[in-house]
GROMACS .gro file of C-alpha atoms in nm:
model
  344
    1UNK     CA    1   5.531   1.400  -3.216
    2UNK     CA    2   5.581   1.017  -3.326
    3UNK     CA    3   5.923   0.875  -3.314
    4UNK     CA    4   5.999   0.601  -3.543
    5UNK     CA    5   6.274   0.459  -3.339
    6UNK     CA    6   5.984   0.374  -3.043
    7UNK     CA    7   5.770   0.240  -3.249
    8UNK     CA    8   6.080   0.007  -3.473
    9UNK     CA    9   6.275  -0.063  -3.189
   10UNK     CA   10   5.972  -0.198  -3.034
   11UNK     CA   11   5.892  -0.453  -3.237
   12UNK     CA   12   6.184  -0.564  -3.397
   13UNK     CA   13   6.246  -0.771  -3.084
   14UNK     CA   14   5.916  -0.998  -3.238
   15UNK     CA   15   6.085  -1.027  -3.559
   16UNK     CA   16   5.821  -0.756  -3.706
   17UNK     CA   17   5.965  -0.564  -3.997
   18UNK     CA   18   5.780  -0.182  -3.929
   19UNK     CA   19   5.903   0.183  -3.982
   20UNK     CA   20   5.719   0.470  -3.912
   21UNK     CA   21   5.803   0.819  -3.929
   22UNK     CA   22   5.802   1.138  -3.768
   23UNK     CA   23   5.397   1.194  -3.736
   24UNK     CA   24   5.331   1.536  -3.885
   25UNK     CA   25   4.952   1.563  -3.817
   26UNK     CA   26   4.796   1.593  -3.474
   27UNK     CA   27   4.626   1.219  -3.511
   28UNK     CA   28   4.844   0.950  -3.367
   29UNK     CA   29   4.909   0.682  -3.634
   30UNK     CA   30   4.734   0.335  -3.645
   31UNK     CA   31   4.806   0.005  -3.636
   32UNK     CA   32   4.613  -0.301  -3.856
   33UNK     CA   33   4.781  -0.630  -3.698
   34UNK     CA   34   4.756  -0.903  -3.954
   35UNK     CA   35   4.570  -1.205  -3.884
   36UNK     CA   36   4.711  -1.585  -3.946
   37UNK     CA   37   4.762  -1.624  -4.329
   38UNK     CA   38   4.963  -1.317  -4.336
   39UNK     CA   39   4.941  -1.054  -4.668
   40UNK     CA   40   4.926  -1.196  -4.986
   41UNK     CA   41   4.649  -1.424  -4.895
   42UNK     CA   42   4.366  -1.292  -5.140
   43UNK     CA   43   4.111  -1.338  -4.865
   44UNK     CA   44   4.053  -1.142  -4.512
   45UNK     CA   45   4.399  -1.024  -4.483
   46UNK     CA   46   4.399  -0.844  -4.810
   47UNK     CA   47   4.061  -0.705  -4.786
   48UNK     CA   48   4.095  -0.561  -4.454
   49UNK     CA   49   4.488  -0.419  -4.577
   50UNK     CA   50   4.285  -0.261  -4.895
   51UNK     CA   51   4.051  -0.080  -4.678
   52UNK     CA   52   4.341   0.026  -4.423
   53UNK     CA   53   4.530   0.164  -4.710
   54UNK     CA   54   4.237   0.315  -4.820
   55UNK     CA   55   4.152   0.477  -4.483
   56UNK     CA   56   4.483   0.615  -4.454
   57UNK     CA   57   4.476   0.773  -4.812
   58UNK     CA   58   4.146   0.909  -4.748
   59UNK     CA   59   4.269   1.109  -4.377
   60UNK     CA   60   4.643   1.147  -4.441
   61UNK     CA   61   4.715   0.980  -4.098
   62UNK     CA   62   5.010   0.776  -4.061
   63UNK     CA   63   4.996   0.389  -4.022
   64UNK     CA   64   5.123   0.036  -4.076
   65UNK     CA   65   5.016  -0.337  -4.076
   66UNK     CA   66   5.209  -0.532  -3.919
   67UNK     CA   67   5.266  -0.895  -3.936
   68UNK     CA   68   5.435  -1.129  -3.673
   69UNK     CA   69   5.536  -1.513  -3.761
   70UNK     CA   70   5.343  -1.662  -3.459
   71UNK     CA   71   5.034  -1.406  -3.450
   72UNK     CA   72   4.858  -1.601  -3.242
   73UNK     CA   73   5.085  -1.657  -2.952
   74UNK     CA   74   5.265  -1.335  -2.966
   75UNK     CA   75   4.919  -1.120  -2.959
   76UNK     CA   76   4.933  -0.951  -2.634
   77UNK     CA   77   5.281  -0.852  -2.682
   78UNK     CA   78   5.241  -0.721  -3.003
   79UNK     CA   79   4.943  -0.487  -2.881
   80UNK     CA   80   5.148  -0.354  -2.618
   81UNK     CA   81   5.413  -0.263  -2.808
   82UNK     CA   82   5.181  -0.097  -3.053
   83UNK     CA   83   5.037   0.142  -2.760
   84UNK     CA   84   5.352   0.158  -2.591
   85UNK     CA   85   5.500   0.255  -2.940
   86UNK     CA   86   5.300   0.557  -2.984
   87UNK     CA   87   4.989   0.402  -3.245
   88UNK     CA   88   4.644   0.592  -3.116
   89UNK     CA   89   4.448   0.322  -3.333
   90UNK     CA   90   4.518  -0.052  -3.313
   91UNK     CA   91   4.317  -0.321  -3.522
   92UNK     CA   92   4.334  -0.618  -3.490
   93UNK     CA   93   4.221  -0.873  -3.717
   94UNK     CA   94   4.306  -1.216  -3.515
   95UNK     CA   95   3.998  -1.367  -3.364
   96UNK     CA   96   4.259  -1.499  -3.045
   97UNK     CA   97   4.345  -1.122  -2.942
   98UNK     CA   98   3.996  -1.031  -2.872
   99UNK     CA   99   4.064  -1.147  -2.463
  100UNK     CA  100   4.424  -0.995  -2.457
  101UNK     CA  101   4.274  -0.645  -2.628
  102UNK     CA  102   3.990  -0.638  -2.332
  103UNK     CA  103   4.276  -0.642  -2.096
  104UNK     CA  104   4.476  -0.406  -2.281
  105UNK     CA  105   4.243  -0.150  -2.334
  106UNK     CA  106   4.207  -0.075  -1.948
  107UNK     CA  107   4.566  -0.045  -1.914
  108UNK     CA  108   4.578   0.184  -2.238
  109UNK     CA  109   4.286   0.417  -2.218
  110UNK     CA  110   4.456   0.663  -2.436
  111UNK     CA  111   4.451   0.429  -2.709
  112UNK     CA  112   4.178   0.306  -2.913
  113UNK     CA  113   4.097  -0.071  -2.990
  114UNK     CA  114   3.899  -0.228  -3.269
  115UNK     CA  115   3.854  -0.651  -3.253
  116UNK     CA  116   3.675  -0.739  -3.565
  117UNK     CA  117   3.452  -1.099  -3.536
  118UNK     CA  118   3.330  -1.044  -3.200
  119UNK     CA  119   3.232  -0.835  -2.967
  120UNK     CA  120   3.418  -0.707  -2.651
  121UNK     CA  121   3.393  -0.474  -2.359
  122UNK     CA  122   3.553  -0.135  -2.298
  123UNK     CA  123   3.466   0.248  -2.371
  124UNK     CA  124   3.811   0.277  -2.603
  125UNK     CA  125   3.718  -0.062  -2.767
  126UNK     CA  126   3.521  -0.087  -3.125
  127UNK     CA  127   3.367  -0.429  -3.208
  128UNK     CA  128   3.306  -0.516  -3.525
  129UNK     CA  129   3.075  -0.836  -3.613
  130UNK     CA  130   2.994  -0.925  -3.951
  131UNK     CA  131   2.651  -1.186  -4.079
  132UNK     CA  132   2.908  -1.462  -4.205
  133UNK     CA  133   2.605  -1.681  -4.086
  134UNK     CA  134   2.369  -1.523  -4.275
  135UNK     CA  135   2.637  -1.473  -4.612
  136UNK     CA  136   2.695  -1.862  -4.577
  137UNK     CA  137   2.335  -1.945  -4.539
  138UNK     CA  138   2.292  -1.814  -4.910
  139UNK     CA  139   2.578  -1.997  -5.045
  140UNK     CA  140   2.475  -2.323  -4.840
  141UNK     CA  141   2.120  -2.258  -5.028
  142UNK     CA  142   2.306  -2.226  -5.393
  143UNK     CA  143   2.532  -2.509  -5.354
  144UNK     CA  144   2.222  -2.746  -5.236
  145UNK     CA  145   2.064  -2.673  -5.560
  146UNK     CA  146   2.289  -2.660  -5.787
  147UNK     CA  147   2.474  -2.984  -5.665
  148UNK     CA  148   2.185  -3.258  -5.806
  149UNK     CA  149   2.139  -3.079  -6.133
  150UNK     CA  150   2.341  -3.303  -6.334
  151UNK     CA  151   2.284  -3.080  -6.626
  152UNK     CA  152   2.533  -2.813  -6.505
  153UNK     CA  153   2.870  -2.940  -6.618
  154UNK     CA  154   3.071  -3.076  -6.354
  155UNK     CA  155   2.797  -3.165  -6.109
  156UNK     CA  156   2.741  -3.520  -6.050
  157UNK     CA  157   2.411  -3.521  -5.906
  158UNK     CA  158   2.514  -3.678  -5.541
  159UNK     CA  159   2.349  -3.434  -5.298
  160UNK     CA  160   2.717  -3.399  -5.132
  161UNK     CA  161   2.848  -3.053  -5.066
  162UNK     CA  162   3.212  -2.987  -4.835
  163UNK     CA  163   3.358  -2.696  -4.657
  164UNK     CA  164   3.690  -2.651  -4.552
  165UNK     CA  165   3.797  -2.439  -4.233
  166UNK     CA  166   4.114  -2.275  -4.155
  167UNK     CA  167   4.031  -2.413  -3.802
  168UNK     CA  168   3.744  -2.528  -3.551
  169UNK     CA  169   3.733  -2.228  -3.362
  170UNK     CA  170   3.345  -2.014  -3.317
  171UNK     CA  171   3.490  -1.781  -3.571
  172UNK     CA  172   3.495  -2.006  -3.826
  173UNK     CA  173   3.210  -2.248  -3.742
  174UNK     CA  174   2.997  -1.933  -3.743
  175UNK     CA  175   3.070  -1.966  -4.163
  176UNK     CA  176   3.042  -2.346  -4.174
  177UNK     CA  177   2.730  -2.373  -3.938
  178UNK     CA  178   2.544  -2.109  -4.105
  179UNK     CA  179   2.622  -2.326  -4.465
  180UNK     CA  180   2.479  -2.631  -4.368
  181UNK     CA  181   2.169  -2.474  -4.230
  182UNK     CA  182   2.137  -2.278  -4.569
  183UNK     CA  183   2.207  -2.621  -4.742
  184UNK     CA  184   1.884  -2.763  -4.556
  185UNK     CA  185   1.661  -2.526  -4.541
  186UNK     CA  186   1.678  -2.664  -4.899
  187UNK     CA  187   1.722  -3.017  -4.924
  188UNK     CA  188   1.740  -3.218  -4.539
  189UNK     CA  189   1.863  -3.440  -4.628
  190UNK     CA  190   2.245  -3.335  -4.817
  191UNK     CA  191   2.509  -3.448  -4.720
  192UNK     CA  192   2.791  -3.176  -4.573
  193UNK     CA  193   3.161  -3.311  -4.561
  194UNK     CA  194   3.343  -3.086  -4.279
  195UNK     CA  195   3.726  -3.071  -4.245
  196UNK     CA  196   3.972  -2.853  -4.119
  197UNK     CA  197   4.366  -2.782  -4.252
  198UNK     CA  198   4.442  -2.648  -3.900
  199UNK     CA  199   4.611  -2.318  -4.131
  200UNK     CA  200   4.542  -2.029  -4.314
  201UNK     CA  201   4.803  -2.021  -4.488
  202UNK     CA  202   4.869  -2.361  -4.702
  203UNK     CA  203   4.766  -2.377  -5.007
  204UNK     CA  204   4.921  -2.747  -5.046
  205UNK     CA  205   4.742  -2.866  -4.795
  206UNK     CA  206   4.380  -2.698  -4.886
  207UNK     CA  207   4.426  -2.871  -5.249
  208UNK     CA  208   4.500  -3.175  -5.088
  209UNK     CA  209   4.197  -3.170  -4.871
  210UNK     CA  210   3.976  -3.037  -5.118
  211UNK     CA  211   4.056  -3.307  -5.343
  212UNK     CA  212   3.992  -3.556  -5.155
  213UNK     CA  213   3.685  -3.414  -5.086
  214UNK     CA  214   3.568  -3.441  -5.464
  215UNK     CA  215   3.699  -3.791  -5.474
  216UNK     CA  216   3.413  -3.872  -5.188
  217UNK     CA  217   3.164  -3.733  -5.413
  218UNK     CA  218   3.120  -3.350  -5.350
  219UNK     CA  219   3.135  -3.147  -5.624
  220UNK     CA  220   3.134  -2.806  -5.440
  221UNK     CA  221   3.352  -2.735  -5.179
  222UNK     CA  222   3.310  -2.431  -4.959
  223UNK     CA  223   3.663  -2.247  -4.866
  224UNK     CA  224   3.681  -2.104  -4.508
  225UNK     CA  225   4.023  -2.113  -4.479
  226UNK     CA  226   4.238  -1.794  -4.578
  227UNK     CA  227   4.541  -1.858  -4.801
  228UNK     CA  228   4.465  -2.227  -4.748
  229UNK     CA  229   4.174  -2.161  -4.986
  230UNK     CA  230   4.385  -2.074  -5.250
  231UNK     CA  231   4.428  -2.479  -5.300
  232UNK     CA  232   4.082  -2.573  -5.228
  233UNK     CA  233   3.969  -2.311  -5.567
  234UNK     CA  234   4.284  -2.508  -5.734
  235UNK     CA  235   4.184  -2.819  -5.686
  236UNK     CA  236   3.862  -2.703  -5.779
  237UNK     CA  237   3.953  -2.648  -6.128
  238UNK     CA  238   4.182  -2.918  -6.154
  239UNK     CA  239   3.839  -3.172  -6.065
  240UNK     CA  240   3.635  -2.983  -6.262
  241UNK     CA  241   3.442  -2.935  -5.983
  242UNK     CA  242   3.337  -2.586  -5.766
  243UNK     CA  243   3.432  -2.454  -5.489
  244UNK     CA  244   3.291  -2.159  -5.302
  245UNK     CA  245   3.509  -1.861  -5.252
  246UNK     CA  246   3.518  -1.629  -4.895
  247UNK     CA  247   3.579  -1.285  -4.760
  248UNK     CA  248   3.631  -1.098  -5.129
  249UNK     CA  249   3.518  -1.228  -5.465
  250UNK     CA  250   3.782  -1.509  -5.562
  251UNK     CA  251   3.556  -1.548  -5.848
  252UNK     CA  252   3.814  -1.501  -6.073
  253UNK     CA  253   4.116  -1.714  -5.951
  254UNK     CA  254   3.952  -2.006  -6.109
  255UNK     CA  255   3.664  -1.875  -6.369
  256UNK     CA  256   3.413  -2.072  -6.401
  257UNK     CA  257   3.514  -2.346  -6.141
  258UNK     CA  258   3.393  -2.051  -5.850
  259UNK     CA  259   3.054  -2.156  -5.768
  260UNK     CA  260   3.040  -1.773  -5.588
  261UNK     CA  261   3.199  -1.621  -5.298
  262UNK     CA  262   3.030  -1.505  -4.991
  263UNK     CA  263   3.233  -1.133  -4.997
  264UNK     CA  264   3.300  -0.981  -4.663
  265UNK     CA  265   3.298  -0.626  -4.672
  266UNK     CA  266   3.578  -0.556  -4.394
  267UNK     CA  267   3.761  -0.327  -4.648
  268UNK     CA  268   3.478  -0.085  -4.575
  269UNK     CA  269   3.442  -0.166  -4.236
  270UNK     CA  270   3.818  -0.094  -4.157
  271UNK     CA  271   3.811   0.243  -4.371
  272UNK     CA  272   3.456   0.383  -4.204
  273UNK     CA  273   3.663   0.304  -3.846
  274UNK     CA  274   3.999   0.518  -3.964
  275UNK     CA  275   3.729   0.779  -4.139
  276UNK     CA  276   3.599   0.859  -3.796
  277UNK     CA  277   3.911   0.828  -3.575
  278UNK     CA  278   4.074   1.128  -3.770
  279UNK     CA  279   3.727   1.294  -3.766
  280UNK     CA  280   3.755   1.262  -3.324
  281UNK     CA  281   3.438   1.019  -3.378
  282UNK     CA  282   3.592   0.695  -3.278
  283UNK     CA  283   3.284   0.418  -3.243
  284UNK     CA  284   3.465   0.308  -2.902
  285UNK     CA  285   3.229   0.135  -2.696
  286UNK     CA  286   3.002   0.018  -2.974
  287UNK     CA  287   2.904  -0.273  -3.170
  288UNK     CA  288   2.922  -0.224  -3.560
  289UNK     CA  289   2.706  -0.466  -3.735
  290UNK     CA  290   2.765  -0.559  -4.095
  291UNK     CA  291   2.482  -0.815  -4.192
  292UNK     CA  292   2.275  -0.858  -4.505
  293UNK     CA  293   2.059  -0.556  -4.443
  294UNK     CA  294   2.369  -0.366  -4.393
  295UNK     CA  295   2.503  -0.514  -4.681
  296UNK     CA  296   2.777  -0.554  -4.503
  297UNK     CA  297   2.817  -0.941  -4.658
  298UNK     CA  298   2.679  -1.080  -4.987
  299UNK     CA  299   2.690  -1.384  -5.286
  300UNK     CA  300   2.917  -1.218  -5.555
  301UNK     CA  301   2.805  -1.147  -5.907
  302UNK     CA  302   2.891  -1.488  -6.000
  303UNK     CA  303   2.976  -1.307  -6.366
  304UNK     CA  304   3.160  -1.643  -6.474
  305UNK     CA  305   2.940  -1.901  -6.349
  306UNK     CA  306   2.573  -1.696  -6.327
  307UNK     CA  307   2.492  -1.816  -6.754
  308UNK     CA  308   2.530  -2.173  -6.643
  309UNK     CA  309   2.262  -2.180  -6.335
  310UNK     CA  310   1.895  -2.193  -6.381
  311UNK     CA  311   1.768  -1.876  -6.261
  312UNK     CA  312   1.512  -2.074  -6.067
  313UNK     CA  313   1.817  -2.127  -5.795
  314UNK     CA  314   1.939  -1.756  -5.758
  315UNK     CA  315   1.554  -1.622  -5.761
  316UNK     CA  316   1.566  -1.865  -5.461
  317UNK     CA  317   1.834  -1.733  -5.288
  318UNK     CA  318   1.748  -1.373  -5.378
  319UNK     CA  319   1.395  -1.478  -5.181
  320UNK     CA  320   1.553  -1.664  -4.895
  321UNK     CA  321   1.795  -1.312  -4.880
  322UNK     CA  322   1.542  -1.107  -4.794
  323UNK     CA  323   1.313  -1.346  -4.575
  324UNK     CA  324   1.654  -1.324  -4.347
  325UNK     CA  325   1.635  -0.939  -4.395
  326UNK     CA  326   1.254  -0.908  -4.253
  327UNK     CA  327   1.352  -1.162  -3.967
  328UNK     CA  328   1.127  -1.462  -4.110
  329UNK     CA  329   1.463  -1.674  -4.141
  330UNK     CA  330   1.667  -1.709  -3.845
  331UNK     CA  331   2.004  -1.821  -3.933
  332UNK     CA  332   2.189  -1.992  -3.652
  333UNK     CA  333   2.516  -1.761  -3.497
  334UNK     CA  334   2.753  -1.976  -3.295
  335UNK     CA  335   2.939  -1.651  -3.162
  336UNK     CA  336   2.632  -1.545  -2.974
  337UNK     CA  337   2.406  -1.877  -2.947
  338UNK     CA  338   2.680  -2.113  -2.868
  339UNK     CA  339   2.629  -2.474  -3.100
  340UNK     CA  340   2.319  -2.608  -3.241
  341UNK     CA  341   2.238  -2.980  -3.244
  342UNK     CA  342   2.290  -3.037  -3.592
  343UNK     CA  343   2.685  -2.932  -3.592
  344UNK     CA  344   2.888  -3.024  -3.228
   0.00000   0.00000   0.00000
């Protein structure tokens, strides 16, 4: 039986607002630890929360997210607490607590452990690993086109693209690497403005950056960045310009000024893990890939913006989609391969 006072007094100390209580069922409650942006941040935060919430519906298990104001730093501590709190399930979504979790998960073998982005050792320890690579390589290959076809209002015709990441870490450069190669597979020579806000949560900051990205001459600005990407879509539509959503389809925060988005599917990822927990059939000790041939990410419908692009360019990326399927595309992953020459 679950207290709520071990689990509240626990983390209160962190300044992380949580109450759970008195656990019912037989299945320990779980735990989805929010990732730097926080709720609210209509990206990877909400997704994964959406599928959580989902998962929990679905199984009638107890659980919370929980959010922290320094994420990062306070990682370890607030997986301990979690385990030490009574939570049989802890996910975390912060690429920076996939060492600490490693750690953890020897000294809490009764506990089970899910890192998403990467993959880690351990029997009790889930890794989850998405295609972002291969996601981005598609919207690299749209933007390319579409960014010298002058007849598609808004476009200038400068073969000048931009992304924007939350910060230079492998997680991210897996997106932004895997867009520029995308971009030149179609045209070698485009030009790719990089830049990072060093946040995921500053939406002030991402418009800033984003605009003075379309003041250099892109007209489509990829958004790698979390709540920071909020901005970068606003300043979008304020330029008249694109920009490139990420994680779920922000296609309609700015109709029409969303190029796409390259959609995540962690929502499913995070309710297929709390699906099997309550059904005893944790994945601990495995690798769960979500690629292209999983569909685990995809181009959105692009419902607002699909009427004003030649089909020519998505019959493109529809072919270079499933060239990366059958393996005749290789699409560069900086998690596993390290850096390519074209991007250090």
């Amino acid at each position: 039986m679950l207290k709520a006072t071990a689990i509240a007094c626990g983390l209160a100390a962190m300044g992380v607002g949580l109450s759970v209580s008195a656990q019912a069922a037989d299945v320990a409650p779980a735990a989805l630890i929010i990732a730097q942006g926080g709720l609210g941040d209509g990206s990877w935060n909400d997704t994964a929360n959406a599928g959580f919430q989902a998962g929990l519906k679905n199984t009638g298990i107890e659980g919370r997210p929980i959010e922290s104001k320094d994420v990062a730093a306070q990682g370890e501590e607030i997986m301990r607490r979690a385990a030490d709190g009574g939570f049989g399930l802890v996910i975390s979504l912060e690429w920076i607590h996939g060492e600490p979790m490693e750690k953890l998960a020897v000294d809490y073998p009764e506990a089970n452990w899910v890192i998403m982005n990467q993959t880690r050792k351990g029997d009790n320890v889930a890794s989850v690993v998405f295609g972002e690579h291969e996601g981005s390589y598609l919207a690299g290959a749209l933007a390319a086109q579409v960014t010298t076809d002058e007849s598609i209002k808004g476009i200038n015709g400068k073969p000048i693209i931009g992304v924007i990441g939350g910060v230079k870490a492998p997680g991210i450069d897996k997106f932004i690497v895997g867009y520029i190669q995308g971009a030149k597979a179609i045209n070698p020579d485009i030009e790719v403005k990089v830049a990072y806000s060093d946040s995921f949560g500053d939406p002030a900051k991402g418009q800033q950056m984003a605009k003075a990205m379309f003041d250099e001459g892109a007209d489509i600005v990829y958004q790698v960045a979390g709540g920071t990407g909020i901005g970068i879509i606003e300043a979008a539509k304020a330029a008249g310009a694109y920009a490139i959503g990420v994680d779920t389809d922000q296609d309609g925060m700015a109709p029409g000024n969303v190029l796409t988005s390259m959609i995540k599917r962690v929502d499913v990822a995070v309710e297929d893990i709390i699906n099997n927990y309550a059904d005893g059939k944790f994945p601990g000790g495995e690798v769960m890939d979500f690629g292209l041939a999983q569909n685990g990410v995809a181009l959105s419908d692009m419902k607002h913006t699909k009427d004003m692009i030649p089909a020519a360019y998505v019959e493109k990326v529809e072919a270079m989609k499933a060239e990366i399927i059958d393996g005749k595309i290789e699409v560069w992953d900086v998690s596993t391969q390290g850096y390519p020459d074209f991007f250090q």
